[in-house]
C-alpha positions as YAML, in Angstrom:
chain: A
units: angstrom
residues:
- id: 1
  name: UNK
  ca: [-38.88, -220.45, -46.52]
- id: 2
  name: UNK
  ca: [-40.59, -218.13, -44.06]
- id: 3
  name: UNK
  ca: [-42.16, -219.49, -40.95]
- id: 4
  name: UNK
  ca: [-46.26, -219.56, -41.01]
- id: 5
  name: UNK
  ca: [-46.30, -216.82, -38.22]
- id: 6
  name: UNK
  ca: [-43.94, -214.24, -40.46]
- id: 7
  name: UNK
  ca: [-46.42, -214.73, -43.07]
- id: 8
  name: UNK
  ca: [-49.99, -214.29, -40.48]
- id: 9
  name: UNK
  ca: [-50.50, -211.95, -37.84]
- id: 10
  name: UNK
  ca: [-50.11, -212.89, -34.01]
- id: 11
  name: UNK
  ca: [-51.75, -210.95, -31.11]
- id: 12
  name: UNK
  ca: [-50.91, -211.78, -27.93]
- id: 13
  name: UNK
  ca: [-51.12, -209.30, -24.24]
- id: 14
  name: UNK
  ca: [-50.85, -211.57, -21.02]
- id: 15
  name: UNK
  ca: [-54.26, -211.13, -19.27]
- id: 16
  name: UNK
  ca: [-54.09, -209.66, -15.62]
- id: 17
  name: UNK
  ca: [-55.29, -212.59, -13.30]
- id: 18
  name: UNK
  ca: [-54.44, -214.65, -15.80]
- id: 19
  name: UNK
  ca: [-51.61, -216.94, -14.17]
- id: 20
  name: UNK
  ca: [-52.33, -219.97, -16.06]
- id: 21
  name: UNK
  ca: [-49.28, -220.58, -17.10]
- id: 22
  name: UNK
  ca: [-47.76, -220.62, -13.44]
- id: 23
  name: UNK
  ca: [-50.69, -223.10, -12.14]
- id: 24
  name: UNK
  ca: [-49.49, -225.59, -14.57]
- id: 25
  name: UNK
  ca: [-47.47, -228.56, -14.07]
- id: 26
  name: UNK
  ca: [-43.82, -228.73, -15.66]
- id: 27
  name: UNK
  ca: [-40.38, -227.30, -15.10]
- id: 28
  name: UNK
  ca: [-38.61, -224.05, -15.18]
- id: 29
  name: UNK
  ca: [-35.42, -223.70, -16.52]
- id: 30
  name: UNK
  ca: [-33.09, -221.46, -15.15]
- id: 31
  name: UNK
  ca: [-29.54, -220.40, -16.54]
- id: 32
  name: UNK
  ca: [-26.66, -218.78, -14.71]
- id: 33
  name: UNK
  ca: [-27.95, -215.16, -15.71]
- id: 34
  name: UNK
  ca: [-31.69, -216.12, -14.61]
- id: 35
  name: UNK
  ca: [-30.16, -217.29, -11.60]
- id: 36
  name: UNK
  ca: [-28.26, -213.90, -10.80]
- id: 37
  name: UNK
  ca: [-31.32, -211.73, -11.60]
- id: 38
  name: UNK
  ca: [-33.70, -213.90, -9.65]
- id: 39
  name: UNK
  ca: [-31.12, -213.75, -6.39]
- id: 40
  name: UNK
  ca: [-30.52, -210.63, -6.88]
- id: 41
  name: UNK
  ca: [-33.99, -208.94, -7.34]
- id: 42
  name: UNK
  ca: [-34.82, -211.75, -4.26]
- id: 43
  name: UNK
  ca: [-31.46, -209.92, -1.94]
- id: 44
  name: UNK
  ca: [-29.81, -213.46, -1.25]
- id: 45
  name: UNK
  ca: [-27.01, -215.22, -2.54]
- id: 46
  name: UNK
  ca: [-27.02, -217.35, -5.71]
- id: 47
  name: UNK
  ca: [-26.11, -220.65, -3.94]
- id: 48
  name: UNK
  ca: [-28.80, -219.77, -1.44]
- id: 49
  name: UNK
  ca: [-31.51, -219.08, -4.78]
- id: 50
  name: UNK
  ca: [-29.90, -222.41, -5.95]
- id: 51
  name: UNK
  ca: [-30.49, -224.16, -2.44]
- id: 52
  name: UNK
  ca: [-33.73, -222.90, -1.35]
- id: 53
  name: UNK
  ca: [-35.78, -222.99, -5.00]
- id: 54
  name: UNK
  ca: [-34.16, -224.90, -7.32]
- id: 55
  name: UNK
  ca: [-32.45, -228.58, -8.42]
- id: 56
  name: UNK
  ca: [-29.88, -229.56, -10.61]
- id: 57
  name: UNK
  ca: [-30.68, -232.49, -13.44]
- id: 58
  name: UNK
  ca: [-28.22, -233.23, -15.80]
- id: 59
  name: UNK
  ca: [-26.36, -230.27, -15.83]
- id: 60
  name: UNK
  ca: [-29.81, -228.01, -15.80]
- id: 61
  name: UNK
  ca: [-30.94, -225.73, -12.76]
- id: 62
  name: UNK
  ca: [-34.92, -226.15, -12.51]
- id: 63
  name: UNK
  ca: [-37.49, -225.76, -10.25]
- id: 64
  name: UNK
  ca: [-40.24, -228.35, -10.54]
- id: 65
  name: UNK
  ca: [-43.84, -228.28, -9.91]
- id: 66
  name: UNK
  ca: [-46.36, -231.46, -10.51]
- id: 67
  name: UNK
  ca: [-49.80, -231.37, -10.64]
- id: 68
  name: UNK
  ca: [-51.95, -229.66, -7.89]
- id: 69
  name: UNK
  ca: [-48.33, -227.43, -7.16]
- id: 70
  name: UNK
  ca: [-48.14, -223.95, -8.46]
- id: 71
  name: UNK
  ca: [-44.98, -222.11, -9.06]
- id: 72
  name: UNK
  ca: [-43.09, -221.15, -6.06]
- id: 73
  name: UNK
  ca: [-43.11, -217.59, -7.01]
- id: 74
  name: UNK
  ca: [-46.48, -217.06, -7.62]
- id: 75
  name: UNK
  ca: [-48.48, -214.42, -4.96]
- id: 76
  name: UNK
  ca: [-51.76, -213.29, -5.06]
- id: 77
  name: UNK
  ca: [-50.88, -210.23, -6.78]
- id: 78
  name: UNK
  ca: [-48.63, -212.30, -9.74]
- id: 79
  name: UNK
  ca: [-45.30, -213.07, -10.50]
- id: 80
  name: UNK
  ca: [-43.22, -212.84, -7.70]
- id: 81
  name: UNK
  ca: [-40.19, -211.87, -9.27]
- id: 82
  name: UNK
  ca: [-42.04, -210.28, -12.35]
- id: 83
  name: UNK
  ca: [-39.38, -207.88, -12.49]
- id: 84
  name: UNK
  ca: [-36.52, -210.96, -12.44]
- id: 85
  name: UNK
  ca: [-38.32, -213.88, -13.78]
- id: 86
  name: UNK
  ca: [-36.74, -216.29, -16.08]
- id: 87
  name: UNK
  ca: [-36.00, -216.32, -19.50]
- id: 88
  name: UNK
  ca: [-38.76, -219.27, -20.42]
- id: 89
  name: UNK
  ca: [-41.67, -217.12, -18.27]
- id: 90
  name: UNK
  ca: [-40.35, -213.87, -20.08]
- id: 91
  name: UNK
  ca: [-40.62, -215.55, -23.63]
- id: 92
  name: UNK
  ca: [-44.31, -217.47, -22.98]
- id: 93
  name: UNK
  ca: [-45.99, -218.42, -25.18]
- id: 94
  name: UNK
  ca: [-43.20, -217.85, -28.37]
- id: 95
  name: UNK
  ca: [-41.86, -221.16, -27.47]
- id: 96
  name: UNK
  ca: [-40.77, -223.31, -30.37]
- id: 97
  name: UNK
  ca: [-42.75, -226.20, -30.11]
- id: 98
  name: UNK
  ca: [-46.01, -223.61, -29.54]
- id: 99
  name: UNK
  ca: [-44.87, -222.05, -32.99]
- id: 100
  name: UNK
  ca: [-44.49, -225.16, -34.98]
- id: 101
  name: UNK
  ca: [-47.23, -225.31, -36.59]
- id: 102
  name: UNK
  ca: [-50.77, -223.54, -36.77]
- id: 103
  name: UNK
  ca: [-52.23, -226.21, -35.02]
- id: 104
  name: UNK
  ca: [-49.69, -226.09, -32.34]
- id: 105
  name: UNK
  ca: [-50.36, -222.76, -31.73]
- id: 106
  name: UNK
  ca: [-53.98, -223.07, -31.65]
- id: 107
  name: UNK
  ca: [-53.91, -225.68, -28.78]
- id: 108
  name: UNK
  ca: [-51.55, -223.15, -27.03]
- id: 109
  name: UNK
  ca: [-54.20, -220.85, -27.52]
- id: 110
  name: UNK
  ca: [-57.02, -222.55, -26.10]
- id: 111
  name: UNK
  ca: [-55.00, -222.98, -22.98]
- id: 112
  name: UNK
  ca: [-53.44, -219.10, -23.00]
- id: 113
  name: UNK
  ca: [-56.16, -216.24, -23.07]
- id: 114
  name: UNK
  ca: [-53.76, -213.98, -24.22]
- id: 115
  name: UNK
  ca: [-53.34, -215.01, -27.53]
- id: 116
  name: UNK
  ca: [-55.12, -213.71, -30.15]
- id: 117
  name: UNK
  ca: [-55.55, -210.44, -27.62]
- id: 118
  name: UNK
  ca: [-53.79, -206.95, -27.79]
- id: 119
  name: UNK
  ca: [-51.49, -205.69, -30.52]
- id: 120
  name: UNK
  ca: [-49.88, -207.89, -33.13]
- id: 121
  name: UNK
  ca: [-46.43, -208.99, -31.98]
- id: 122
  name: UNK
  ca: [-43.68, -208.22, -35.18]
- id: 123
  name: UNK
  ca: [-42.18, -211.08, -36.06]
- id: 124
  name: UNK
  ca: [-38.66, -210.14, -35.13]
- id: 125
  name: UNK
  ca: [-40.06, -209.50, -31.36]
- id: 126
  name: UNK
  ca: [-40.92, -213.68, -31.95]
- id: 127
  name: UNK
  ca: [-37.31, -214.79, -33.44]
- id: 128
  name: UNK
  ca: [-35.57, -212.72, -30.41]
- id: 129
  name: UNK
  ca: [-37.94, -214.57, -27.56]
- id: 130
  name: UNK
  ca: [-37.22, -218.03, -29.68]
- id: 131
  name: UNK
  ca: [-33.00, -216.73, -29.64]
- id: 132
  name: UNK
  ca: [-33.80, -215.93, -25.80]
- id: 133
  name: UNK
  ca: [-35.05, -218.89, -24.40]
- id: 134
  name: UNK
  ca: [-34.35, -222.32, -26.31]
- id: 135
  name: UNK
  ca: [-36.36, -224.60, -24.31]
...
């Protein structure tokens, strides 16, 4: 049976300025290729990445950030490492539990500007950010 968002249209264009989504409290996950990109774009070493930004929890590398923190990455003019950044940043807001239902994507909505903005994103582009980042 074919999800409700194969069925419906979804627009969705990050809004410049936006940031939202980097100004809220939670966790990043980053994998071993995240990791490599995000040193790499960054000209360290991956154990120094590891050292300096992020924290192991069972088994997961993560940075953390709790209320009144922002992202570590975040500059005045955006993303940091926009051109490195993790798979779960890449793949906002086509996270599983934001696609669940209608409703769940309507509360994602009225904290994301961007959706419900730009061109409509195909479905496939949706199942390959869900495949990319399993959250």
């Amino acid at each position: 049976m074919p999800k409700w968002w194969e069925q419906e249209p979804i627009r969705f264009e990050c809004q410049p300025d936006c940031f939202k989504c980097c100004m809220k409290p939670g966790v990043v996950n980053f994998d071993k290729e995240d990791i490599q990109k995000a040193a790499k774009f960054l000209e360290i070493k991956t154990s120094g990445f590891k050292q300096k930004f992020l924290q192991k929890d069972h088994g997961v590398w993560e940075m953390e950030f709790k209320e009144g923190e922002v992202c570590r990455f975040l500059t005045m003019d955006g993303c940091g490492i926009h051109p490195a950044k993790p798979k779960q940043c890449q793949t906002y807001p086509f996270w599983k539990e934001n696609l669940e239902t209608r409703n769940h994507w309507q509360l994602t909505a009225g904290f994301c500007p961007g959706i419900g903005q730009g061109p409509v994103i195909p479905p496939a582009e949706i199942k390959k950010a869900l495949k990319d980042f399993r959250g």
